[in-house]
Short mmCIF file of C-alpha atoms and ligand atoms in Angstrom, two decimals:
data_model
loop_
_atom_site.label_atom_id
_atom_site.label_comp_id
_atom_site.label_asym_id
_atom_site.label_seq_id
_atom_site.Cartn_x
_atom_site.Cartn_y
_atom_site.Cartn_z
CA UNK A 1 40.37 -7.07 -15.31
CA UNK A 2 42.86 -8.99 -17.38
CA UNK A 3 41.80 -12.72 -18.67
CA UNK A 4 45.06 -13.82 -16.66
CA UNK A 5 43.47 -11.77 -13.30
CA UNK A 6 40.66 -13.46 -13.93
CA UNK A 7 41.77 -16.48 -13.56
CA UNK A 8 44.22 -16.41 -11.03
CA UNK A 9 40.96 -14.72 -9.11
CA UNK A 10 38.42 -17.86 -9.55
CA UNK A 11 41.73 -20.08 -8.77
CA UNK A 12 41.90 -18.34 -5.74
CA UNK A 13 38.42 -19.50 -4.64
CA UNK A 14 38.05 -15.36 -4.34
CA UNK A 15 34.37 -14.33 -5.33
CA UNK A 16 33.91 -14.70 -9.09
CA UNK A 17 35.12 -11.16 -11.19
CA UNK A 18 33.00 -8.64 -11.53
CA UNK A 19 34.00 -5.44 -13.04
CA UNK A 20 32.10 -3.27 -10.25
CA UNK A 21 32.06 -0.15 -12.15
CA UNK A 22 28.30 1.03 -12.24
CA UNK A 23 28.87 4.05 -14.40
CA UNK A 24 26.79 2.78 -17.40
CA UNK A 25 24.00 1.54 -14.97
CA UNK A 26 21.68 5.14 -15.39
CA UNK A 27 21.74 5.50 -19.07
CA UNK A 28 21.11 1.68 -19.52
CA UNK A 29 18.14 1.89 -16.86
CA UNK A 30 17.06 5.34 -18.39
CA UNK A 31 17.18 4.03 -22.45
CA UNK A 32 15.76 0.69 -21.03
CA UNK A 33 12.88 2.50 -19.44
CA UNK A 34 11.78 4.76 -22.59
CA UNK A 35 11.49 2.03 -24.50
CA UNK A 36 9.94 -0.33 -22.68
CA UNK A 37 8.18 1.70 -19.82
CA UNK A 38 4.32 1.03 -19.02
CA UNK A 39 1.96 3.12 -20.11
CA UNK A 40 0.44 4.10 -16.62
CA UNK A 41 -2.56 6.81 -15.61
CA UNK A 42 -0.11 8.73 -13.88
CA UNK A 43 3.28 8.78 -15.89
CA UNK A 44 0.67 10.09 -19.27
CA UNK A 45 0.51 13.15 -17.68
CA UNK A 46 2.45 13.94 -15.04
CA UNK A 47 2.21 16.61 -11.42
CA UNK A 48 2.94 16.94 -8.22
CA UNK A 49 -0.74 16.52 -6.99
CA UNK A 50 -1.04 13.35 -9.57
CA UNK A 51 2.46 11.55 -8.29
CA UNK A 52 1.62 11.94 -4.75
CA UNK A 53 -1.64 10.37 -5.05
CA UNK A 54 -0.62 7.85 -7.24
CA UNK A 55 3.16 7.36 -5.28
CA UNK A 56 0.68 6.96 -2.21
CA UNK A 57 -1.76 4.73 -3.73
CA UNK A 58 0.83 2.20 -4.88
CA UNK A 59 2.28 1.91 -1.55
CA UNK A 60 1.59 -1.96 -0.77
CA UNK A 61 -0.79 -1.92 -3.33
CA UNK A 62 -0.52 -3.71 -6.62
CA UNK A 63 -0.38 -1.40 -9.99
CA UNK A 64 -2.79 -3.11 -11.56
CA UNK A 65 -5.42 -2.13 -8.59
CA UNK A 66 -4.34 1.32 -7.88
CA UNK A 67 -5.40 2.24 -11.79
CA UNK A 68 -9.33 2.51 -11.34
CA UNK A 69 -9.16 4.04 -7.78
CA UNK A 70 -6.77 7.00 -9.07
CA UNK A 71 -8.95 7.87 -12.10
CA UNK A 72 -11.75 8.16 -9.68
CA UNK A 73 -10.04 10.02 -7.32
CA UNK A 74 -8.27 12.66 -9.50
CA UNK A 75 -11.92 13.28 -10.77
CA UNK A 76 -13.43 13.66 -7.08
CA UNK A 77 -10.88 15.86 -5.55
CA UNK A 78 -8.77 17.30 -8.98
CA UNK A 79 -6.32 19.44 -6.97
CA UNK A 80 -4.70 19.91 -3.44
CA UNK A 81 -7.42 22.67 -2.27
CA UNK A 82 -10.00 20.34 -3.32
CA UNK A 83 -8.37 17.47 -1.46
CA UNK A 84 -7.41 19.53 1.86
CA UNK A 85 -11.95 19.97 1.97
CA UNK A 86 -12.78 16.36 1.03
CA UNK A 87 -15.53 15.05 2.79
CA UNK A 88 -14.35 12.24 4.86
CA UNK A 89 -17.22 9.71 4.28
CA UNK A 90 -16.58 10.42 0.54
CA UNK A 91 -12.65 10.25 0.62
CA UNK A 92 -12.74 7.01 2.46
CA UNK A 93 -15.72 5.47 -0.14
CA UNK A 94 -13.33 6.47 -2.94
CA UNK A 95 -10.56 4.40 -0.93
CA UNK A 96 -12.60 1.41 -0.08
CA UNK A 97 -10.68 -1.73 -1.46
CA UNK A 98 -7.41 -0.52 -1.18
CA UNK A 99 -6.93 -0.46 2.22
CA UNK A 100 -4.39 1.03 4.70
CA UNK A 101 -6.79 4.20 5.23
CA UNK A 102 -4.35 6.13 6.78
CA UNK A 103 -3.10 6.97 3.90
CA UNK A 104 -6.17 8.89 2.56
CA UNK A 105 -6.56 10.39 6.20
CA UNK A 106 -3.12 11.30 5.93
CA UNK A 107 -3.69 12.55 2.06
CA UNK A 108 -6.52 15.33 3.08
CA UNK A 109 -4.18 16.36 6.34
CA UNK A 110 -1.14 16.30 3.21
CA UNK A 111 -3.36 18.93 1.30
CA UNK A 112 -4.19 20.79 4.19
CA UNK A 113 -0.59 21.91 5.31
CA UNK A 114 0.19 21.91 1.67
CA UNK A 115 -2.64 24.95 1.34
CA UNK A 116 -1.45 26.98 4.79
CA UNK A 117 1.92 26.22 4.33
CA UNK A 118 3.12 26.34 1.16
CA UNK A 119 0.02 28.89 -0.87
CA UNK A 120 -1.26 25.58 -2.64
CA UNK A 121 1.93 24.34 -3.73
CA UNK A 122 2.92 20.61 -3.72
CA UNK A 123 6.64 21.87 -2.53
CA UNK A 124 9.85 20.63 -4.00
CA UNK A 125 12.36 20.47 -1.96
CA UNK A 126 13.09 17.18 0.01
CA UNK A 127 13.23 18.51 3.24
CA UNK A 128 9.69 20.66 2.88
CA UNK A 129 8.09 17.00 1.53
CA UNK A 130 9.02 15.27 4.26
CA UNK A 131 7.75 17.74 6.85
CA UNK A 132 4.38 16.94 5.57
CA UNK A 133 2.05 14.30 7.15
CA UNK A 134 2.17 11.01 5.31
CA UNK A 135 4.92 11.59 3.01
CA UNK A 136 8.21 9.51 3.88
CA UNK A 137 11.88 9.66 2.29
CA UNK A 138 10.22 7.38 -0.50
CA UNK A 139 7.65 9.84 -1.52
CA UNK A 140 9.74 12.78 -1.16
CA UNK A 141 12.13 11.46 -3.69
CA UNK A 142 9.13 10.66 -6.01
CA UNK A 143 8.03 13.65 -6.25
CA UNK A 144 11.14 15.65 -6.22
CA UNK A 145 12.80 13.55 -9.02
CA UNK A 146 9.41 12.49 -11.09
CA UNK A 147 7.10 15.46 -10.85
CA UNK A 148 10.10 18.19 -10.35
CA UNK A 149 13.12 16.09 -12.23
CA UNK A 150 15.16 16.84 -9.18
CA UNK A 151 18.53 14.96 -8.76
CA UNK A 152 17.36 13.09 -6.22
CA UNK A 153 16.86 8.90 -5.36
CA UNK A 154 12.95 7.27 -4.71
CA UNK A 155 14.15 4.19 -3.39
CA UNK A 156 10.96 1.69 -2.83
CA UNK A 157 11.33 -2.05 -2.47
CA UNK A 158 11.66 -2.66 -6.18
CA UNK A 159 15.09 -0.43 -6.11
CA UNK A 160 16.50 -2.46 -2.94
CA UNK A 161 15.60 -5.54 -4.31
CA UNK A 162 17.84 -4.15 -7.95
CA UNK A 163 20.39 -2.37 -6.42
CA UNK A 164 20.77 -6.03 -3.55
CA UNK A 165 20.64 -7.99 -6.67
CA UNK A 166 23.41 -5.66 -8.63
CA UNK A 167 25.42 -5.35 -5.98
CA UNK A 168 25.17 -9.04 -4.35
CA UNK A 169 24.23 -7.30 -1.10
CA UNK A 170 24.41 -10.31 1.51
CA UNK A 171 22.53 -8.18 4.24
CA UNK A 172 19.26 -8.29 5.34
CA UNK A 173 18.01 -5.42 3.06
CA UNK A 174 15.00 -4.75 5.70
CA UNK A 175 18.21 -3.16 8.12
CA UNK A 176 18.77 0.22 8.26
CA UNK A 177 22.43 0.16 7.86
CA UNK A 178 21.88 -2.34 4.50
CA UNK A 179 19.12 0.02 3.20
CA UNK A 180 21.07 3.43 4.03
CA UNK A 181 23.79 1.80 2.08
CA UNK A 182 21.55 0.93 -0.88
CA UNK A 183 20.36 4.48 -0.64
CA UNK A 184 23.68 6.14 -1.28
CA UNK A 185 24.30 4.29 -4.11
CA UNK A 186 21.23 5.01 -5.48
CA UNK A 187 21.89 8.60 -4.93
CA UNK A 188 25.21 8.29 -6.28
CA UNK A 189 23.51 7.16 -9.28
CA UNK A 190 21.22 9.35 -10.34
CA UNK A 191 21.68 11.51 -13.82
CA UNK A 192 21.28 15.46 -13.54
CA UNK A 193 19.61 14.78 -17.08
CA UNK A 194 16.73 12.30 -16.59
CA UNK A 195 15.99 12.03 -12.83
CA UNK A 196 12.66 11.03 -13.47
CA UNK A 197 13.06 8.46 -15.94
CA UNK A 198 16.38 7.00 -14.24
CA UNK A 199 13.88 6.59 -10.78
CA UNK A 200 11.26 5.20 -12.81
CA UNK A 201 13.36 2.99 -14.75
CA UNK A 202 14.48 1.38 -11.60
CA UNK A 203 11.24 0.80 -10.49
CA UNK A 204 10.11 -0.45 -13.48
CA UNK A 205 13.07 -2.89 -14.04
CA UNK A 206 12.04 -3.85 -10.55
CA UNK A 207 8.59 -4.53 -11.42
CA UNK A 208 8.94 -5.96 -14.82
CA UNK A 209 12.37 -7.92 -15.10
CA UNK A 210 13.89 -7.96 -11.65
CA UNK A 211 11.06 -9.68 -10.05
CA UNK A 212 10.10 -10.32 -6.49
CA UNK A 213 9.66 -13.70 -5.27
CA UNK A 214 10.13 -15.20 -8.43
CA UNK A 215 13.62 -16.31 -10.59
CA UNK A 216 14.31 -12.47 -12.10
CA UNK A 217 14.49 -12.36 -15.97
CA UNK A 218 18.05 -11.76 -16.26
CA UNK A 219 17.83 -12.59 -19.89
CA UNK A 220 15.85 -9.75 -20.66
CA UNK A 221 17.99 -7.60 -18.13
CA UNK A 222 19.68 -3.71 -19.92
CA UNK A 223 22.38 -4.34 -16.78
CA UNK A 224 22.64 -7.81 -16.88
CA UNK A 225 26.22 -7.85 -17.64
CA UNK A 226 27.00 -4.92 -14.20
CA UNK A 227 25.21 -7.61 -12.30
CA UNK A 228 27.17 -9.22 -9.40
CA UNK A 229 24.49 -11.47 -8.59
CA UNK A 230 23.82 -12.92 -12.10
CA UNK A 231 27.50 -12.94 -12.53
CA UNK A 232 28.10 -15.05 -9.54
CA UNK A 233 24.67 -16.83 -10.28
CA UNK A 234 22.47 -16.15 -7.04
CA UNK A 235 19.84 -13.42 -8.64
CA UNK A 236 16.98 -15.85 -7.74
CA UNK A 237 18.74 -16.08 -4.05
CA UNK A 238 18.75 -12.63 -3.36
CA UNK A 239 17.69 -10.16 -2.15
CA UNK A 240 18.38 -11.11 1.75
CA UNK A 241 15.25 -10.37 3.83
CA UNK A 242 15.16 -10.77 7.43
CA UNK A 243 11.96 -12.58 9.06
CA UNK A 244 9.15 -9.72 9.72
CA UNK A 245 7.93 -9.92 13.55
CA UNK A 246 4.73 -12.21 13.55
CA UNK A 247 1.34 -10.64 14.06
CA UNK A 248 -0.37 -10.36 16.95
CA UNK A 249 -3.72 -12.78 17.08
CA UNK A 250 -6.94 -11.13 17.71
CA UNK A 251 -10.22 -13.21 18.08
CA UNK A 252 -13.41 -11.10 16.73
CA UNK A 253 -16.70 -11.38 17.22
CA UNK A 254 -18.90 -9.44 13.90
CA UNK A 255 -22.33 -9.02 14.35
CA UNK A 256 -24.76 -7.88 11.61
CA UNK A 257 -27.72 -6.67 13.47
CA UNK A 258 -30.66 -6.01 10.90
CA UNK A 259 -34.18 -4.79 11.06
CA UNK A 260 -35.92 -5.78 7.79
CA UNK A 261 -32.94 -4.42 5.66
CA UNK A 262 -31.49 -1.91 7.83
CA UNK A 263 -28.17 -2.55 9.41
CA UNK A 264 -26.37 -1.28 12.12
CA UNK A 265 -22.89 0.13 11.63
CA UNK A 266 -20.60 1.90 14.17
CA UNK A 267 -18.59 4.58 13.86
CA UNK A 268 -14.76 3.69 15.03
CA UNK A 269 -12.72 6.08 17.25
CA UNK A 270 -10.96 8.87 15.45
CA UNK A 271 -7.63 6.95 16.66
CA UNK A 272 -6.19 3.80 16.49
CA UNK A 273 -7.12 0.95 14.11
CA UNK A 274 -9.40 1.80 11.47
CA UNK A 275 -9.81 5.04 12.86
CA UNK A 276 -13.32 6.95 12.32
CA UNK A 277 -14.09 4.03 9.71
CA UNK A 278 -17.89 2.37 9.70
CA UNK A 279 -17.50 -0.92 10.64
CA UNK A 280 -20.47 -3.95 12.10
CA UNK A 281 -20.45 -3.84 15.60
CA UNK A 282 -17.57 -6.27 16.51
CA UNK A 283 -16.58 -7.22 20.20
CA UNK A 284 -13.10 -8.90 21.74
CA UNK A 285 -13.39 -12.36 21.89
CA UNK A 286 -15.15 -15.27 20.00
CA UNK A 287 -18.81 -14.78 21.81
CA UNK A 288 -21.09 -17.64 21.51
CA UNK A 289 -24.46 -16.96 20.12
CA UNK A 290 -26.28 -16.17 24.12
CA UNK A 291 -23.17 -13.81 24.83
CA UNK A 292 -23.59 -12.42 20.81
CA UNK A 293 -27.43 -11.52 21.63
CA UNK A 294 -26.36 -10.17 25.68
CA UNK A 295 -23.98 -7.53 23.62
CA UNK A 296 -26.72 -6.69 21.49
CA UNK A 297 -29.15 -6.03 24.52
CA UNK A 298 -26.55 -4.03 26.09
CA UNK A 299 -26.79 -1.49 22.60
CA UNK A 300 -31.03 -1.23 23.73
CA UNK A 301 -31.78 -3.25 21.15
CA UNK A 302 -34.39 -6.35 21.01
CA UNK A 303 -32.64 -9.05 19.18
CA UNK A 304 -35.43 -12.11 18.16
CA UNK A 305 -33.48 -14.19 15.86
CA UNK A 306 -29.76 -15.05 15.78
CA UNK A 307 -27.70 -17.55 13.47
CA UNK A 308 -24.17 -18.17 12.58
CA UNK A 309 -22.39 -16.37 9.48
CA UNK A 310 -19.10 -18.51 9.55
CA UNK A 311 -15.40 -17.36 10.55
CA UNK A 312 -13.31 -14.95 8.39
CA UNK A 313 -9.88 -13.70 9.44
CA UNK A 314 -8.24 -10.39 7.91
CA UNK A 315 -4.62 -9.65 7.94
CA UNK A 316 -3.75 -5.81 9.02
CA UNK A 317 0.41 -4.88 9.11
CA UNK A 318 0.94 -5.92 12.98
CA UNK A 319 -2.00 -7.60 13.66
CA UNK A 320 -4.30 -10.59 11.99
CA UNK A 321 -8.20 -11.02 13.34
CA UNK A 322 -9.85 -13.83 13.15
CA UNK A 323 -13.32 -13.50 13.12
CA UNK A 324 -16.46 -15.05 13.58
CA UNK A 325 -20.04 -13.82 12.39
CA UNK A 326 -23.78 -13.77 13.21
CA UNK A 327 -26.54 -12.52 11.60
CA UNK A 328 -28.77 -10.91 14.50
CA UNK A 329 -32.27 -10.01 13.67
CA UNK A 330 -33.97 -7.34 15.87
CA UNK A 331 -37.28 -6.16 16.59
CA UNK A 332 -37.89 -2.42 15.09
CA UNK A 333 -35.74 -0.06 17.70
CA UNK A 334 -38.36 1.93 19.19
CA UNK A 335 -35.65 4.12 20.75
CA UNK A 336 -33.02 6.51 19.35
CA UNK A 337 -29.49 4.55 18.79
CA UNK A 338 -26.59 4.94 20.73
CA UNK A 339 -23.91 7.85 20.02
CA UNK A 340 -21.69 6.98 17.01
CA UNK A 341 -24.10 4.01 15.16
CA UNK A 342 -26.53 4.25 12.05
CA UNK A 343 -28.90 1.79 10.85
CA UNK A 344 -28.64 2.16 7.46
CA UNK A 345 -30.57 0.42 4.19
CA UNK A 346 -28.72 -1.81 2.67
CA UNK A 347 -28.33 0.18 -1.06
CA UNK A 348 -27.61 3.18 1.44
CA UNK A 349 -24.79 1.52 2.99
CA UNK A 350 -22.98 0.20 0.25
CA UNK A 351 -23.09 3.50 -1.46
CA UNK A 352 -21.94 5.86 1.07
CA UNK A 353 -20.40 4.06 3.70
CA UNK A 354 -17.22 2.67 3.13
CA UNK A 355 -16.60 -0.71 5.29
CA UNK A 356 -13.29 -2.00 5.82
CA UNK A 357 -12.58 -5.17 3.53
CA UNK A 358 -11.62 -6.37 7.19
CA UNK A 359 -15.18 -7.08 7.25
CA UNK A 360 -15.58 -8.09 3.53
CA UNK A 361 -16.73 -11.06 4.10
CA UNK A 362 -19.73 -10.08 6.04
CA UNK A 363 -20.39 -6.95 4.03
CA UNK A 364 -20.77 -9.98 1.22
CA UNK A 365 -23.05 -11.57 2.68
CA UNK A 366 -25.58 -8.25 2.63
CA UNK A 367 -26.05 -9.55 -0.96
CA UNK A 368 -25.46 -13.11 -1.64
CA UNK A 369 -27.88 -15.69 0.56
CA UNK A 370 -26.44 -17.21 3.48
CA UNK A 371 -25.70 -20.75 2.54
N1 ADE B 401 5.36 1.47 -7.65
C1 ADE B 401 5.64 2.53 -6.91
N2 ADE B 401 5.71 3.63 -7.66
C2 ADE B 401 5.45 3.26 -8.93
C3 ADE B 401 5.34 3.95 -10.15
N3 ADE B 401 5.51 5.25 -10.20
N4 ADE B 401 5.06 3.23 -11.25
C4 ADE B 401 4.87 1.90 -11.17
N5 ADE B 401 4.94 1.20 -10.05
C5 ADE B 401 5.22 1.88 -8.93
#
């Protein structure tokens, strides 16, 4: 655009120029990125098996945490046949912290189609990825473009939020017609030469300079000067997110029922919330301490002592529980348990059972006094 353009455009009152040609963008993002990439676990040496574990790891989980659980895991279950026959109680105490255990659950059924479908092979091909449990258009393009430098996009919440930002995007980027669009111009955008790096890069930049929540460093920026939204000065305003439906309140009543230092744990259903996870016996509603003891009877136990452990509340995707606690002490059961529970010791049950860190703060209190 001429100087003269220019201004006849801002006198106008038209949006300020911007010279939308993006053609620069992937070599800027992909020299950007060499230089200045993090050295992460899983970009030192890279795989399929190691970016799907690691692409699924990092999925609402901060970088920072995912480090220490993928070192572990990669030396647990090194490859997809030894994933596809983890044990479950040890593939969910290798995932305990982090959350979200679908994912791991989802992981070992991931290995296991990937071993009777595909010989062993962590497949390629977009449309073979996403046939497999677990693994969305996200993680398809991860592994396609990082693992197998296929042309093709990996667009996470760190590229919407660039690509918004770069392209002044004043839709709600959560809507499928704003993110499809964000999509094809990712796509559009890739480079046949560096795939890999140009996906990375955009995460990175995402992660690094183009922050979330925060004014983005524009300063710093390789594209600062493609940016619509730091040209027309509204990078800390966007990207436009819609309001996320509020959870759904659930009242909780956790109850630590111990004999000497043995504690009962349940076994969840295989579906549903927290499915086939260990959890303390927890019950609907927030039971005083008479009811708390009743439910404890009704397991054929003898409760003879009962006090209060405090509230706690735990935010899931859809849902947030707010809890309340008591300690129950019981007399030695002098029958079997019911189906599905375990009284565990206490070293026992930190080591091999993995607890939800809905529970965390009661787990806590297995080994710090009660105040
Ligand atoms: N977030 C999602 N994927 C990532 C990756 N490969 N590196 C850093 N952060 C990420």
């Amino acid at each position: 655009m001429t100087d003269e353009n220019r201004r006849k455009t801002e006198k106008n009152g038209d949006r300020p120029p911007f010279d939308p040609a993006l053609s620069d963008l992937p070599e800027r993002i992909v020299g950007w990125y060499r230089e200045n990439r993090r050295r992460l676990p899983w970009r030192e040496e890279v795989s399929p098996y190691r970016t799907l574990i690691s692409e699924i790891m990092l999925q609402q989980t901060r970088v920072e945490t995912v480090k220490p659980y993928f070192e572990r895991f990669l030396s647990a279950f090194p490859d997809v046949a030894s994933l596809a026959d983890a044990n479950d109680e040890l593939l969910y105490k290798l995932w305990e912290g982090l959350g979200y255990y679908s994912r791991a659950r989802n992981l070992k059924r991931c290995a296991h189609e990937v071993v009777d479908r595909f010989g062993g092979v962590i497949p390629s091909e977009q449309k073979d990825l996403l046939s497999l449990p677990g693994i969305g258009p996200y993680t398809a393009g991860a592994i396609a473009a990082f693992a197998y430098d296929r042309p093709v996009a990996a667009v996470d919440g760190n590229v919407l939020r660039v690509t918004a930002r770069v392209t002044a995007e004043p839709g709600d980027i959560l809507a499928p017609a704003v993110r499809n669009k964000l999509t094809a111009l990712t796509s559009s955008l890739v480079p046949t030469d560096a795939p890999g790096d140009f996906g990375q890069g955009m995460i990175e930049l995402g992660a690094l300079i183009c922050l979330p929540n925060r004014p983005p460093k524009c300063e710093l920026c390789p594209i600062r000067d493609l940016c619509r939204a730091n040209a027309e000065g509204i990078a800390d305003r966007l990207p436009v997110r819609g309001k996320k439906p509020e959870r759904k309140l659930e009242y909780r009543t956790v109850l630590l029922v111990r004999s000497g230092t043995s504690t009962l744990l349940h076994k969840r259903p295989a579906r549903g919330l927290l499915a086939g996870l260990w959890e303390f016996p927890n019950f609907s509603g927030g039971l005083d301490e008479k009811e708390a003891l009743d439910a404890v009877r009704a397991l054929g136990l003898d409760p003879v002592r009962v006090r209060p452990l405090g509230e706690a509340k735990h935010l899931f995707t859809h849902i947030e529980w707010r809890m309340t606690g008591y300690l129950i002490s019981v007399a030695d059961p002098d029958r079997p348990l019911p189906d599905g529970y375990e009284m565990p010791e206490t070293d026992d049950l930190l080591s091999r059972f993995a607890i939800p860190s809905a529970f965390a703060a009661y787990t806590r209190s297995l080994t710090s006094p009660l105040p």
